mmCIF file of C-alpha atoms in Angstrom:
data_model
loop_
_atom_site.group_PDB
_atom_site.id
_atom_site.type_symbol
_atom_site.label_atom_id
_atom_site.label_comp_id
_atom_site.label_asym_id
_atom_site.label_seq_id
_atom_site.Cartn_x
_atom_site.Cartn_y
_atom_site.Cartn_z
ATOM 1 C CA ALA A 109 37.851 -1.970 -13.237
ATOM 2 C CA GLN A 110 36.555 -3.848 -10.229
ATOM 3 C CA SER A 111 36.336 -7.585 -10.703
ATOM 4 C CA VAL A 112 35.779 -11.055 -8.964
ATOM 5 C CA THR A 113 36.937 -14.291 -10.724
ATOM 6 C CA GLN A 114 35.639 -17.676 -9.501
ATOM 7 C CA PRO A 115 36.977 -20.202 -11.774
ATOM 8 C CA ASP A 116 35.136 -23.025 -10.887
ATOM 9 C CA ILE A 117 31.605 -23.159 -11.814
ATOM 10 C CA HIS A 118 30.991 -26.830 -9.860
ATOM 11 C CA ILE A 119 33.140 -28.903 -7.694
ATOM 12 C CA THR A 120 32.448 -32.425 -6.313
ATOM 13 C CA VAL A 121 34.715 -33.664 -3.261
ATOM 14 C CA SER A 122 34.091 -36.761 -1.066
ATOM 15 C CA GLU A 123 32.514 -36.260 2.410
ATOM 16 C CA GLY A 124 35.607 -35.939 4.516
ATOM 17 C CA ALA A 125 37.891 -34.828 1.824
ATOM 18 C CA SER A 126 39.672 -31.216 2.269
ATOM 19 C CA LEU A 127 37.870 -28.506 0.010
ATOM 20 C CA GLU A 128 39.707 -25.204 -1.924
ATOM 21 C CA LEU A 129 37.596 -22.904 -3.222
ATOM 22 C CA ARG A 130 39.379 -20.525 -5.766
ATOM 23 C CA CYS A 131 38.681 -16.779 -5.558
ATOM 24 C CA ASN A 132 40.964 -14.176 -7.440
ATOM 25 C CA TYR A 133 40.055 -10.280 -7.626
ATOM 26 C CA SER A 134 41.035 -7.409 -9.617
ATOM 27 C CA TYR A 135 41.031 -4.381 -7.621
ATOM 28 C CA GLY A 136 43.068 -1.169 -7.841
ATOM 29 C CA ALA A 137 43.622 -0.687 -3.595
ATOM 30 C CA THR A 138 43.310 -3.243 -1.056
ATOM 31 C CA PRO A 139 39.987 -3.947 -0.837
ATOM 32 C CA TYR A 140 37.616 -5.710 1.777
ATOM 33 C CA LEU A 141 36.697 -9.408 0.831
ATOM 34 C CA PHE A 142 34.096 -11.474 1.783
ATOM 35 C CA TRP A 143 32.965 -15.032 1.464
ATOM 36 C CA TYR A 144 28.785 -16.190 1.328
ATOM 37 C CA VAL A 145 27.319 -19.340 1.277
ATOM 38 C CA GLN A 146 23.731 -19.910 -0.204
ATOM 39 C CA SER A 147 21.957 -22.690 0.410
ATOM 40 C CA PRO A 148 19.440 -24.195 -1.967
ATOM 41 C CA GLY A 149 16.122 -21.505 -2.190
ATOM 42 C CA GLN A 150 17.805 -19.307 0.454
ATOM 43 C CA GLY A 151 19.739 -15.971 1.067
ATOM 44 C CA LEU A 152 23.414 -15.482 1.287
ATOM 45 C CA GLN A 153 25.120 -16.238 4.766
ATOM 46 C CA LEU A 154 28.102 -14.452 5.542
ATOM 47 C CA LEU A 155 31.096 -17.270 6.004
ATOM 48 C CA LEU A 156 33.973 -15.024 6.823
ATOM 49 C CA LYS A 157 35.464 -11.574 5.809
ATOM 50 C CA TYR A 158 38.876 -9.791 5.332
ATOM 51 C CA PHE A 159 39.304 -6.494 6.255
ATOM 52 C CA SER A 160 43.055 -5.563 7.229
ATOM 53 C CA GLY A 161 45.456 -7.317 9.798
ATOM 54 C CA ASP A 162 46.006 -11.342 9.695
ATOM 55 C CA THR A 163 45.693 -12.564 6.292
ATOM 56 C CA LEU A 164 44.537 -16.089 7.691
ATOM 57 C CA VAL A 165 40.645 -15.449 8.512
ATOM 58 C CA GLN A 166 38.679 -17.685 10.233
ATOM 59 C CA GLY A 167 34.758 -18.232 9.466
ATOM 60 C CA ILE A 168 31.831 -19.981 10.632
ATOM 61 C CA LYS A 169 31.307 -23.732 10.221
ATOM 62 C CA GLY A 170 34.864 -24.522 9.917
ATOM 63 C CA PHE A 171 35.792 -22.362 6.851
ATOM 64 C CA GLU A 172 39.077 -20.250 6.741
ATOM 65 C CA ALA A 173 40.061 -18.310 3.900
ATOM 66 C CA GLU A 174 43.499 -16.742 3.374
ATOM 67 C CA PHE A 175 44.622 -13.211 1.634
ATOM 68 C CA LYS A 176 47.146 -13.154 -0.847
ATOM 69 C CA ARG A 177 47.952 -9.826 -2.181
ATOM 70 C CA SER A 178 50.854 -10.924 -4.500
ATOM 71 C CA GLN A 179 48.207 -12.905 -6.254
ATOM 72 C CA SER A 180 45.031 -11.236 -5.857
ATOM 73 C CA SER A 181 43.414 -13.876 -4.267
ATOM 74 C CA PHE A 182 41.186 -15.018 -1.509
ATOM 75 C CA ASN A 183 40.613 -18.833 -1.434
ATOM 76 C CA LEU A 184 38.446 -20.590 0.588
ATOM 77 C CA ARG A 185 39.089 -23.744 2.643
ATOM 78 C CA LYS A 186 38.096 -26.189 4.863
ATOM 79 C CA PRO A 187 40.011 -29.402 6.182
ATOM 80 C CA SER A 188 37.176 -32.097 6.294
ATOM 81 C CA VAL A 189 33.700 -31.066 4.181
ATOM 82 C CA HIS A 190 30.370 -32.374 5.520
ATOM 83 C CA TRP A 191 27.398 -33.170 3.614
ATOM 84 C CA SER A 192 25.583 -30.186 4.881
ATOM 85 C CA ASP A 193 28.339 -27.908 3.064
ATOM 86 C CA ALA A 194 26.761 -28.633 -0.189
ATOM 87 C CA ALA A 195 25.780 -25.060 -1.390
ATOM 88 C CA GLU A 196 26.650 -22.133 -3.688
ATOM 89 C CA TYR A 197 29.692 -20.023 -2.404
ATOM 90 C CA PHE A 198 30.138 -16.424 -3.530
ATOM 91 C CA CYS A 199 33.400 -14.649 -3.025
ATOM 92 C CA ALA A 200 32.763 -10.753 -3.048
ATOM 93 C CA VAL A 201 35.330 -7.763 -2.851
ATOM 94 C CA GLY A 202 34.223 -4.293 -1.494
ATOM 95 C CA ALA A 203 35.956 -1.154 -1.766
ATOM 96 C CA THR A 204 36.918 1.261 1.384
ATOM 97 C CA SER A 205 34.147 3.790 0.503
ATOM 98 C CA SER A 206 30.816 3.329 2.469
ATOM 99 C CA ALA A 207 28.616 4.233 -0.592
ATOM 100 C CA SER A 208 30.282 1.658 -2.687
ATOM 101 C CA LYS A 209 28.593 -1.429 -3.909
ATOM 102 C CA ILE A 210 29.971 -4.837 -3.287
ATOM 103 C CA ILE A 211 31.156 -6.873 -6.434
ATOM 104 C CA PHE A 212 30.348 -10.690 -6.314
ATOM 105 C CA GLY A 213 31.523 -13.416 -8.004
ATOM 106 C CA SER A 214 29.700 -15.752 -10.100
ATOM 107 C CA GLY A 215 29.483 -18.522 -7.785
ATOM 108 C CA THR A 216 30.771 -22.301 -7.223
ATOM 109 C CA ARG A 217 28.730 -24.973 -6.671
ATOM 110 C CA LEU A 218 29.914 -27.534 -4.215
ATOM 111 C CA SER A 219 28.274 -31.056 -4.407
ATOM 112 C CA ILE A 220 29.470 -33.447 -1.904
ATOM 113 C CA ARG A 221 29.880 -37.474 -2.853
ATOM 114 C CA PRO A 222 28.853 -39.624 0.018
ATOM 115 C CA ASP B 138 20.678 -10.715 15.687
ATOM 116 C CA VAL B 139 20.685 -8.788 12.301
ATOM 117 C CA LYS B 140 17.522 -9.208 10.173
ATOM 118 C CA VAL B 141 16.634 -8.490 6.475
ATOM 119 C CA THR B 142 13.065 -9.731 5.632
ATOM 120 C CA GLN B 143 11.218 -9.744 2.505
ATOM 121 C CA SER B 144 7.809 -9.399 2.328
ATOM 122 C CA SER B 145 7.035 -12.973 0.483
ATOM 123 C CA ARG B 146 9.389 -16.111 -0.166
ATOM 124 C CA TYR B 147 7.095 -17.058 -3.445
ATOM 125 C CA LEU B 148 4.910 -14.990 -5.773
ATOM 126 C CA VAL B 149 3.185 -15.841 -9.085
ATOM 127 C CA LYS B 150 1.989 -12.746 -11.341
ATOM 128 C CA ARG B 151 0.458 -12.070 -14.571
ATOM 129 C CA THR B 152 2.143 -10.375 -17.574
ATOM 130 C CA GLY B 153 1.683 -6.910 -17.418
ATOM 131 C CA GLU B 154 0.917 -6.786 -13.467
ATOM 132 C CA LYS B 155 2.478 -4.119 -11.608
ATOM 133 C CA VAL B 156 4.607 -6.216 -8.813
ATOM 134 C CA PHE B 157 5.652 -4.697 -5.782
ATOM 135 C CA LEU B 158 8.803 -6.346 -3.675
ATOM 136 C CA GLU B 159 9.067 -4.909 0.119
ATOM 137 C CA CYS B 160 12.242 -5.501 2.062
ATOM 138 C CA VAL B 161 12.775 -4.071 5.365
ATOM 139 C CA GLN B 162 16.103 -4.230 7.946
ATOM 140 C CA ASP B 163 16.417 -3.621 11.241
ATOM 141 C CA MET B 164 19.991 -2.500 11.440
ATOM 142 C CA ASP B 165 19.540 0.929 10.774
ATOM 143 C CA HIS B 166 21.911 0.795 7.720
ATOM 144 C CA GLU B 167 22.363 3.359 5.160
ATOM 145 C CA ASN B 168 22.763 1.148 2.294
ATOM 146 C CA MET B 169 20.245 -1.015 0.390
ATOM 147 C CA PHE B 170 20.476 -2.963 -2.365
ATOM 148 C CA TRP B 171 18.198 -4.991 -4.761
ATOM 149 C CA TYR B 172 19.659 -8.226 -6.926
ATOM 150 C CA ARG B 173 18.129 -10.783 -8.952
ATOM 151 C CA GLN B 174 19.732 -13.937 -9.139
ATOM 152 C CA ASP B 175 19.399 -16.178 -12.424
ATOM 153 C CA PRO B 176 21.445 -19.838 -12.807
ATOM 154 C CA GLY B 177 24.896 -19.382 -14.621
ATOM 155 C CA LEU B 178 24.518 -15.507 -14.188
ATOM 156 C CA GLY B 179 25.134 -15.152 -10.456
ATOM 157 C CA LEU B 180 24.077 -12.154 -8.767
ATOM 158 C CA ARG B 181 23.248 -9.186 -10.687
ATOM 159 C CA LEU B 182 22.652 -5.265 -9.219
ATOM 160 C CA ILE B 183 19.293 -3.964 -9.925
ATOM 161 C CA TYR B 184 19.529 -0.595 -7.715
ATOM 162 C CA PHE B 185 20.902 0.621 -4.599
ATOM 163 C CA SER B 186 20.012 3.090 -2.260
ATOM 164 C CA TYR B 187 22.471 4.923 0.100
ATOM 165 C CA ASP B 188 20.012 7.205 1.926
ATOM 166 C CA VAL B 189 16.191 7.598 2.478
ATOM 167 C CA LYS B 190 14.825 9.188 -0.987
ATOM 168 C CA MET B 191 18.510 8.708 -2.709
ATOM 169 C CA LYS B 192 18.811 5.815 -5.349
ATOM 170 C CA GLU B 193 21.559 4.887 -8.072
ATOM 171 C CA LYS B 194 20.993 2.198 -10.851
ATOM 172 C CA GLY B 195 22.868 -0.908 -10.872
ATOM 173 C CA ASP B 196 23.838 -3.061 -13.570
ATOM 174 C CA ILE B 197 20.356 -4.117 -14.839
ATOM 175 C CA PRO B 198 17.823 -1.621 -14.103
ATOM 176 C CA GLU B 199 15.640 -1.753 -17.067
ATOM 177 C CA GLY B 200 12.069 -2.540 -16.132
ATOM 178 C CA TYR B 201 12.432 -1.855 -12.673
ATOM 179 C CA SER B 202 11.997 1.481 -10.218
ATOM 180 C CA VAL B 203 12.544 1.689 -6.541
ATOM 181 C CA SER B 204 11.399 3.439 -3.462
ATOM 182 C CA ARG B 205 12.939 4.457 -0.149
ATOM 183 C CA GLU B 206 10.743 6.317 1.760
ATOM 184 C CA LYS B 207 12.088 5.102 5.447
ATOM 185 C CA LYS B 208 15.477 4.269 6.169
ATOM 186 C CA GLU B 209 14.513 0.663 7.402
ATOM 187 C CA ARG B 210 12.422 -0.059 3.882
ATOM 188 C CA PHE B 211 13.484 -0.187 0.341
ATOM 189 C CA SER B 212 10.853 -1.266 -2.382
ATOM 190 C CA LEU B 213 11.317 -2.740 -5.834
ATOM 191 C CA ILE B 214 8.859 -2.029 -8.494
ATOM 192 C CA LEU B 215 8.387 -3.800 -11.667
ATOM 193 C CA GLU B 216 5.784 -1.337 -13.667
ATOM 194 C CA SER B 217 4.542 -4.082 -15.797
ATOM 195 C CA ALA B 218 5.913 -7.473 -15.438
ATOM 196 C CA SER B 219 7.509 -9.401 -18.058
ATOM 197 C CA THR B 220 7.969 -13.324 -18.300
ATOM 198 C CA ASN B 221 12.088 -12.454 -18.232
ATOM 199 C CA GLN B 222 11.509 -11.045 -14.890
ATOM 200 C CA THR B 223 11.030 -14.180 -13.755
ATOM 201 C CA SER B 224 13.793 -14.720 -11.110
ATOM 202 C CA MET B 225 14.797 -14.786 -7.435
ATOM 203 C CA TYR B 226 15.257 -11.374 -5.971
ATOM 204 C CA LEU B 227 17.410 -10.711 -2.993
ATOM 205 C CA CYS B 228 17.514 -7.654 -1.079
ATOM 206 C CA ALA B 229 20.571 -6.811 1.107
ATOM 207 C CA SER B 230 21.589 -4.379 3.530
ATOM 208 C CA ARG B 231 24.833 -2.839 4.614
ATOM 209 C CA GLY B 232 26.110 -0.287 7.162
ATOM 210 C CA GLY B 233 29.050 1.674 5.893
ATOM 211 C CA VAL B 234 31.794 -0.350 4.472
ATOM 212 C CA ASP B 235 30.654 -3.536 6.857
ATOM 213 C CA THR B 236 29.158 -6.796 5.905
ATOM 214 C CA GLN B 237 26.316 -6.697 3.545
ATOM 215 C CA TYR B 238 23.237 -8.723 5.032
ATOM 216 C CA PHE B 239 20.898 -10.545 2.546
ATOM 217 C CA GLY B 240 16.961 -11.584 3.169
ATOM 218 C CA PRO B 241 15.865 -15.060 2.595
ATOM 219 C CA GLY B 242 14.780 -13.971 -1.181
ATOM 220 C CA THR B 243 11.639 -13.964 -3.247
ATOM 221 C CA ARG B 244 11.047 -15.979 -6.049
ATOM 222 C CA LEU B 245 9.031 -14.146 -8.639
ATOM 223 C CA THR B 246 7.306 -16.430 -11.445
ATOM 224 C CA VAL B 247 5.675 -13.938 -14.239
ATOM 225 C CA LEU B 248 2.979 -16.226 -16.432
#
């Protein structure tokens, strides 16, 4: 069965420090992969996506993610976090069928220490 | 710019009331989705629709129904609201296999 695991429920990092949020997926073929961010009380906004090609993808707000097929991972990174990055982050996996659902991880809440 | 709108940001209803949550997208997307989001449980899919008048149950359809009479509009209906349906409800739309776009959410409180 398809699944997405975000092993960290809550992470706190200092402003200016680097960040890595982990995401592992279980899927039978090469999936489409997404990272979304949700600010408090808001909907989800797409940060970046991987469909094919270069396994290192750049997104908005200075985020990047790397697809590692051998590890079934799609970790999100940012070299230097800002206080405005405090939010909840969701990893998601989608199939190549247009009628399929996207499966979301349970989310990682990011707090920023001043 | 992509747009998914939801009819209300905040809603307060009484137990037993019939509740309608409306979602409209302007991207001509085939697929539309309703999720509920609760602390510690992430996003859970209630229903989705891949075409007008077509619908499929998601992971937690009990107590909900949906309607899609026009391509741009997908409604979630709580036939008889209960307190355990107090939650944040998120609508989303998706064209083909591409990105799923979300609305701002409706925070529903059932008293």
